[in-house]
mmCIF file of C-alpha atoms in Angstrom:
data_model
loop_
_atom_site.group_PDB
_atom_site.id
_atom_site.type_symbol
_atom_site.label_atom_id
_atom_site.label_comp_id
_atom_site.label_asym_id
_atom_site.label_seq_id
_atom_site.Cartn_x
_atom_site.Cartn_y
_atom_site.Cartn_z
ATOM 1 C CA MET A 27 16.641 12.843 43.872
ATOM 2 C CA GLU A 28 20.372 13.613 43.886
ATOM 3 C CA LYS A 29 19.949 15.866 40.847
ATOM 4 C CA MET A 30 17.101 17.694 42.550
ATOM 5 C CA PHE A 31 19.440 18.845 45.341
ATOM 6 C CA SER A 32 22.450 19.455 43.093
ATOM 7 C CA LEU A 33 23.909 22.947 42.697
ATOM 8 C CA GLU A 34 26.280 21.885 39.936
ATOM 9 C CA GLY A 35 27.239 24.832 37.729
ATOM 10 C CA LYS A 36 25.437 27.386 39.902
ATOM 11 C CA VAL A 37 27.017 30.698 40.902
ATOM 12 C CA ALA A 38 26.430 31.469 44.581
ATOM 13 C CA LEU A 39 27.100 34.837 46.226
ATOM 14 C CA ILE A 40 27.123 34.633 50.029
ATOM 15 C CA THR A 41 27.645 37.937 51.774
ATOM 16 C CA GLY A 42 29.974 38.035 54.751
ATOM 17 C CA ALA A 43 30.763 34.322 54.498
ATOM 18 C CA VAL A 44 34.191 34.495 56.122
ATOM 19 C CA TYR A 45 33.337 32.227 59.067
ATOM 20 C CA GLY A 46 30.372 30.971 61.083
ATOM 21 C CA ILE A 47 26.986 30.442 59.463
ATOM 22 C CA GLY A 48 27.921 31.961 56.109
ATOM 23 C CA PHE A 49 31.062 29.842 55.816
ATOM 24 C CA ALA A 50 29.158 26.653 56.717
ATOM 25 C CA ILE A 51 26.586 27.425 54.016
ATOM 26 C CA ALA A 52 29.386 28.099 51.535
ATOM 27 C CA LYS A 53 30.953 24.710 52.322
ATOM 28 C CA ALA A 54 27.601 23.005 51.785
ATOM 29 C CA PHE A 55 27.025 24.789 48.477
ATOM 30 C CA ALA A 56 30.545 23.957 47.284
ATOM 31 C CA ALA A 57 30.015 20.285 48.138
ATOM 32 C CA ALA A 58 26.793 20.408 46.094
ATOM 33 C CA GLY A 59 28.696 21.793 43.088
ATOM 34 C CA ALA A 60 28.301 25.578 43.252
ATOM 35 C CA LYS A 61 30.928 28.224 42.533
ATOM 36 C CA ILE A 62 31.358 30.216 45.743
ATOM 37 C CA ILE A 63 31.803 33.973 45.879
ATOM 38 C CA TYR A 64 31.808 35.983 49.092
ATOM 39 C CA ASN A 65 32.583 39.504 50.214
ATOM 40 C CA ALA A 66 34.084 41.213 53.224
ATOM 41 C CA ASN A 67 34.502 44.868 54.114
ATOM 42 C CA THR A 68 37.949 44.715 55.727
ATOM 43 C CA LYS A 69 41.326 43.481 54.530
ATOM 44 C CA GLU A 70 41.660 41.357 57.681
ATOM 45 C CA ALA A 71 38.367 39.600 57.023
ATOM 46 C CA LEU A 72 39.315 38.885 53.420
ATOM 47 C CA GLU A 73 42.603 37.364 54.560
ATOM 48 C CA MET A 74 40.809 35.238 57.167
ATOM 49 C CA GLY A 75 38.325 34.087 54.543
ATOM 50 C CA ALA A 76 41.084 33.189 52.093
ATOM 51 C CA GLN A 77 42.750 31.040 54.744
ATOM 52 C CA ASN A 78 39.476 29.358 55.791
ATOM 53 C CA TYR A 79 38.524 28.469 52.221
ATOM 54 C CA LYS A 80 42.027 27.252 51.429
ATOM 55 C CA GLU A 81 41.971 24.934 54.448
ATOM 56 C CA ALA A 82 38.530 23.672 53.378
ATOM 57 C CA GLY A 83 39.801 22.976 49.857
ATOM 58 C CA ILE A 84 37.305 25.362 48.257
ATOM 59 C CA ASP A 85 38.261 27.497 45.260
ATOM 60 C CA ALA A 86 36.224 30.571 46.202
ATOM 61 C CA ASP A 87 36.436 34.098 44.824
ATOM 62 C CA SER A 88 36.201 37.117 47.121
ATOM 63 C CA TYR A 89 35.429 40.814 46.823
ATOM 64 C CA PHE A 90 36.265 43.768 49.010
ATOM 65 C CA CYS A 91 32.802 45.295 49.245
ATOM 66 C CA ASP A 92 30.637 47.019 51.828
ATOM 67 C CA VAL A 93 27.121 45.661 51.297
ATOM 68 C CA THR A 94 25.582 48.934 52.514
ATOM 69 C CA ASP A 95 27.243 50.783 49.594
ATOM 70 C CA GLU A 96 24.860 50.481 46.644
ATOM 71 C CA GLU A 97 27.352 51.580 44.003
ATOM 72 C CA GLY A 98 29.988 49.200 45.359
ATOM 73 C CA VAL A 99 27.496 46.320 45.343
ATOM 74 C CA LYS A 100 26.416 47.099 41.781
ATOM 75 C CA ALA A 101 30.053 47.077 40.666
ATOM 76 C CA MET A 102 30.686 43.762 42.458
ATOM 77 C CA VAL A 103 27.647 42.074 40.896
ATOM 78 C CA ALA A 104 28.537 43.413 37.453
ATOM 79 C CA ASP A 105 32.029 41.975 37.770
ATOM 80 C CA ILE A 106 30.698 38.609 38.975
ATOM 81 C CA GLU A 107 28.325 38.453 36.013
ATOM 82 C CA LYS A 108 31.186 39.303 33.639
ATOM 83 C CA LYS A 109 33.495 36.626 35.084
ATOM 84 C CA TYR A 110 31.097 33.841 36.034
ATOM 85 C CA GLY A 111 27.658 34.650 34.663
ATOM 86 C CA THR A 112 24.399 35.374 36.445
ATOM 87 C CA VAL A 113 24.257 35.027 40.211
ATOM 88 C CA ASP A 114 21.982 31.992 40.540
ATOM 89 C CA ILE A 115 21.916 31.966 44.345
ATOM 90 C CA LEU A 116 22.202 34.896 46.722
ATOM 91 C CA VAL A 117 22.504 34.394 50.466
ATOM 92 C CA ASN A 118 22.143 37.629 52.421
ATOM 93 C CA ASN A 119 24.184 36.521 55.406
ATOM 94 C CA ALA A 120 26.206 39.590 56.462
ATOM 95 C CA GLY A 121 24.901 41.001 59.720
ATOM 96 C CA ILE A 122 25.703 42.496 63.100
ATOM 97 C CA ILE A 123 24.071 42.772 66.509
ATOM 98 C CA ARG A 124 24.352 45.345 69.272
ATOM 99 C CA ARG A 125 23.222 44.167 72.709
ATOM 100 C CA THR A 126 22.219 47.419 74.397
ATOM 101 C CA PRO A 127 19.079 48.352 76.343
ATOM 102 C CA MET A 128 16.856 50.407 74.055
ATOM 103 C CA THR A 129 16.877 53.559 76.195
ATOM 104 C CA GLU A 130 20.676 53.457 76.320
ATOM 105 C CA MET A 131 21.216 52.823 72.607
ATOM 106 C CA ASP A 132 22.491 55.606 70.387
ATOM 107 C CA VAL A 133 20.394 56.247 67.303
ATOM 108 C CA LYS A 134 23.513 55.881 65.154
ATOM 109 C CA ASP A 135 24.006 52.338 66.464
ATOM 110 C CA PHE A 136 20.345 51.480 65.831
ATOM 111 C CA ARG A 137 20.679 52.783 62.278
ATOM 112 C CA LEU A 138 23.927 50.862 61.764
ATOM 113 C CA VAL A 139 22.270 47.552 62.665
ATOM 114 C CA VAL A 140 19.258 48.249 60.448
ATOM 115 C CA ASP A 141 21.542 49.373 57.625
ATOM 116 C CA ILE A 142 23.581 46.159 57.636
ATOM 117 C CA ASP A 143 20.872 43.653 58.592
ATOM 118 C CA LEU A 144 17.987 45.022 56.498
ATOM 119 C CA VAL A 145 19.001 47.709 54.024
ATOM 120 C CA ALA A 146 21.999 45.725 52.736
ATOM 121 C CA PRO A 147 19.878 42.668 51.802
ATOM 122 C CA PHE A 148 17.612 45.054 49.876
ATOM 123 C CA ILE A 149 20.627 46.541 48.066
ATOM 124 C CA VAL A 150 22.221 43.209 47.139
ATOM 125 C CA SER A 151 18.914 41.597 46.158
ATOM 126 C CA LYS A 152 18.082 44.603 43.994
ATOM 127 C CA ALA A 153 21.435 44.189 42.228
ATOM 128 C CA VAL A 154 21.046 40.482 41.389
ATOM 129 C CA ILE A 155 17.324 40.279 40.580
ATOM 130 C CA PRO A 156 17.565 41.744 37.037
ATOM 131 C CA GLY A 157 20.055 39.037 36.043
ATOM 132 C CA MET A 158 17.855 36.360 37.580
ATOM 133 C CA ILE A 159 14.833 37.672 35.673
ATOM 134 C CA LYS A 160 16.803 37.598 32.418
ATOM 135 C CA LYS A 161 17.994 34.039 33.100
ATOM 136 C CA GLY A 162 14.501 32.920 34.108
ATOM 137 C CA HIS A 163 15.337 31.562 37.545
ATOM 138 C CA GLY A 164 16.970 32.558 40.824
ATOM 139 C CA LYS A 165 17.187 31.804 44.515
ATOM 140 C CA ILE A 166 17.497 34.380 47.292
ATOM 141 C CA ILE A 167 17.981 33.233 50.875
ATOM 142 C CA ASN A 168 17.825 35.800 53.663
ATOM 143 C CA ILE A 169 19.347 34.896 57.011
ATOM 144 C CA CYS A 170 16.572 35.972 59.319
ATOM 145 C CA SER A 171 16.404 35.012 63.000
ATOM 146 C CA MET A 172 14.027 33.931 65.717
ATOM 147 C CA MET A 173 14.046 37.655 66.418
ATOM 148 C CA SER A 174 11.920 37.871 63.262
ATOM 149 C CA GLU A 175 9.193 36.484 65.543
ATOM 150 C CA LEU A 176 10.244 37.177 69.128
ATOM 151 C CA GLY A 177 11.433 40.103 71.167
ATOM 152 C CA ARG A 178 14.073 40.056 73.881
ATOM 153 C CA GLU A 179 15.858 42.518 76.114
ATOM 154 C CA THR A 180 18.727 44.550 74.576
ATOM 155 C CA VAL A 181 18.169 43.629 70.911
ATOM 156 C CA SER A 182 15.634 46.217 69.735
ATOM 157 C CA ALA A 183 17.587 47.178 66.606
ATOM 158 C CA TYR A 184 18.363 43.579 65.664
ATOM 159 C CA ALA A 185 14.766 42.422 66.165
ATOM 160 C CA ALA A 186 13.419 45.375 64.190
ATOM 161 C CA ALA A 187 15.838 44.664 61.333
ATOM 162 C CA LYS A 188 15.200 40.917 61.249
ATOM 163 C CA GLY A 189 11.442 41.423 61.431
ATOM 164 C CA GLY A 190 11.782 43.759 58.470
ATOM 165 C CA LEU A 191 13.924 41.193 56.658
ATOM 166 C CA LYS A 192 11.190 38.609 57.089
ATOM 167 C CA MET A 193 8.751 40.975 55.391
ATOM 168 C CA LEU A 194 11.272 41.880 52.670
ATOM 169 C CA THR A 195 11.539 38.129 52.007
ATOM 170 C CA ARG A 196 7.793 37.890 51.550
ATOM 171 C CA ASN A 197 7.686 40.971 49.378
ATOM 172 C CA ILE A 198 10.443 39.778 47.018
ATOM 173 C CA CYS A 199 8.427 36.569 46.685
ATOM 174 C CA SER A 200 5.298 38.614 45.932
ATOM 175 C CA GLU A 201 6.967 40.835 43.330
ATOM 176 C CA TYR A 202 9.188 38.322 41.551
ATOM 177 C CA GLY A 203 7.678 34.885 42.078
ATOM 178 C CA GLU A 204 6.162 35.056 38.602
ATOM 179 C CA ALA A 205 9.710 35.505 37.248
ATOM 180 C CA ASN A 206 10.571 32.088 38.763
ATOM 181 C CA ILE A 207 12.572 33.646 41.586
ATOM 182 C CA GLN A 208 12.184 32.007 44.974
ATOM 183 C CA CYS A 209 13.021 34.148 47.989
ATOM 184 C CA ASN A 210 12.986 32.413 51.344
ATOM 185 C CA GLY A 211 14.573 32.904 54.726
ATOM 186 C CA ILE A 212 16.414 30.767 57.220
ATOM 187 C CA GLY A 213 15.779 31.634 60.851
ATOM 188 C CA PRO A 214 18.629 30.203 62.905
ATOM 189 C CA GLY A 215 18.070 29.509 66.562
ATOM 190 C CA TYR A 216 20.901 30.104 68.981
ATOM 191 C CA ILE A 217 23.988 29.000 67.085
ATOM 192 C CA ALA A 218 27.426 28.477 68.596
ATOM 193 C CA THR A 219 29.517 31.001 66.640
ATOM 194 C CA PRO A 220 32.155 33.587 67.590
ATOM 195 C CA GLN A 221 29.326 36.148 67.684
ATOM 196 C CA THR A 222 27.527 34.245 70.462
ATOM 197 C CA ALA A 223 30.681 33.118 72.292
ATOM 198 C CA PRO A 224 30.295 35.726 75.092
ATOM 199 C CA LEU A 225 26.915 34.169 75.942
ATOM 200 C CA ARG A 226 28.491 30.733 76.407
ATOM 201 C CA GLU A 227 31.505 31.633 78.548
ATOM 202 C CA ILE A 228 32.104 29.464 81.604
ATOM 203 C CA GLN A 229 31.805 31.564 84.739
ATOM 204 C CA PRO A 230 34.615 31.979 87.332
ATOM 205 C CA ASP A 231 32.919 29.443 89.603
ATOM 206 C CA GLY A 232 32.829 26.882 86.784
ATOM 207 C CA SER A 233 29.108 27.216 86.115
ATOM 208 C CA ARG A 234 27.520 27.910 82.738
ATOM 209 C CA HIS A 235 26.699 31.482 81.768
ATOM 210 C CA PRO A 236 23.126 32.299 82.927
ATOM 211 C CA PHE A 237 22.050 32.933 79.340
ATOM 212 C CA ASP A 238 23.596 29.626 78.272
ATOM 213 C CA GLN A 239 21.551 27.870 80.966
ATOM 214 C CA PHE A 240 18.425 29.696 79.790
ATOM 215 C CA ILE A 241 18.893 28.652 76.150
ATOM 216 C CA ILE A 242 19.531 25.002 76.998
ATOM 217 C CA ALA A 243 16.382 24.943 79.140
ATOM 218 C CA LYS A 244 14.336 26.663 76.448
ATOM 219 C CA THR A 245 15.459 24.443 73.540
ATOM 220 C CA PRO A 246 13.749 21.044 73.175
ATOM 221 C CA ALA A 247 16.898 19.736 71.479
ATOM 222 C CA GLY A 248 18.782 20.543 74.705
ATOM 223 C CA ARG A 249 21.729 22.220 72.983
ATOM 224 C CA TRP A 250 22.911 25.198 70.982
ATOM 225 C CA GLY A 251 22.841 24.748 67.240
ATOM 226 C CA THR A 252 25.999 24.574 65.140
ATOM 227 C CA PRO A 253 26.712 26.269 61.804
ATOM 228 C CA GLU A 254 26.590 22.792 60.267
ATOM 229 C CA ASP A 255 22.924 22.508 61.278
ATOM 230 C CA LEU A 256 22.182 25.192 58.667
ATOM 231 C CA MET A 257 23.871 23.347 55.780
ATOM 232 C CA GLY A 258 21.040 21.005 54.756
ATOM 233 C CA PRO A 259 18.266 23.619 54.974
ATOM 234 C CA ALA A 260 20.371 26.059 52.938
ATOM 235 C CA VAL A 261 21.042 23.529 50.168
ATOM 236 C CA PHE A 262 17.323 22.705 50.075
ATOM 237 C CA LEU A 263 16.350 26.361 49.640
ATOM 238 C CA ALA A 264 19.068 26.914 47.017
ATOM 239 C CA SER A 265 18.217 23.856 44.937
ATOM 240 C CA ASP A 266 15.453 22.791 42.585
ATOM 241 C CA ALA A 267 13.979 20.796 45.466
ATOM 242 C CA SER A 268 12.408 24.047 46.717
ATOM 243 C CA ASN A 269 11.130 25.454 43.413
ATOM 244 C CA PHE A 270 7.566 25.786 44.768
ATOM 245 C CA VAL A 271 8.624 27.079 48.191
ATOM 246 C CA ASN A 272 8.472 30.859 48.239
ATOM 247 C CA GLY A 273 8.132 33.603 50.839
ATOM 248 C CA HIS A 274 8.769 31.150 53.664
ATOM 249 C CA VAL A 275 11.082 31.438 56.671
ATOM 250 C CA LEU A 276 12.469 28.059 57.707
ATOM 251 C CA TYR A 277 13.324 28.224 61.400
ATOM 252 C CA VAL A 278 16.240 26.002 62.334
ATOM 253 C CA ASP A 279 16.014 26.478 66.073
ATOM 254 C CA GLY A 280 15.942 23.088 67.767
ATOM 255 C CA GLY A 281 12.253 23.637 68.505
ATOM 256 C CA ILE A 282 12.426 26.875 70.511
ATOM 257 C CA LEU A 283 9.544 28.564 68.695
ATOM 258 C CA ALA A 284 7.329 25.511 69.297
ATOM 259 C CA TYR A 285 8.030 25.321 73.012
ATOM 260 C CA ILE A 286 6.610 27.283 75.925
ATOM 261 C CA GLY A 287 9.445 26.222 78.204
ATOM 262 C CA LYS A 288 9.895 23.935 81.184
ATOM 263 C CA GLN A 289 7.493 24.122 84.080
ATOM 264 C CA PRO A 290 9.194 25.399 87.261
ATOM 265 C CA GLN A 291 9.900 22.594 89.710
#
């Protein structure tokens, strides 16, 4: 059983894994034996990542790379393959969100979100799949979202991108499952990260943010998730334990998608 979940000797590329969900997944993969490689698109982010990995005791390699730049991604993957061998595990984690009402959102901002959250996973997956085919095995994990299934005010671009990512996940499964490549998604619920910090701020009167109250009431688990809640599911989808799981999105949401909500008192 331990061998089934082992990532010993595997090369894992996790995009944008400087902090938060991506960093938690990287820590889990490293503990399971994988070599960790991540990218960032700013010098500041690379420096932050280097410090975070050093403090965690993880010998990770990093690349300055914008995942929306196809030529840059191809060069990064080629260098990884030269130094470490085939990318065995890809986690498409890099992403952004813009919380703006749809009629007030600039088209350029909509396109930016779709470019990073949907087009980039296509670009990076496209770059690693040939090596996986040649090796005869590979794992791709796309960080989807509950917004792959649900809509909500102010996140039209994000929901559109994540819904598309869910379908890209299924299509990679459909095209390359016969090559022994498993492509699955993780759909985090509301996770306590720097990205969601504004939604959890204590109000001037000492009360919880209205959205914070809403999420707690809507989640059967009665809490926000943590990045660490994603560690076990990610290792499962990256390991041999999931070799017959393909085209699936595993929602790690504390039960939100199963729950209609509390009845008004």
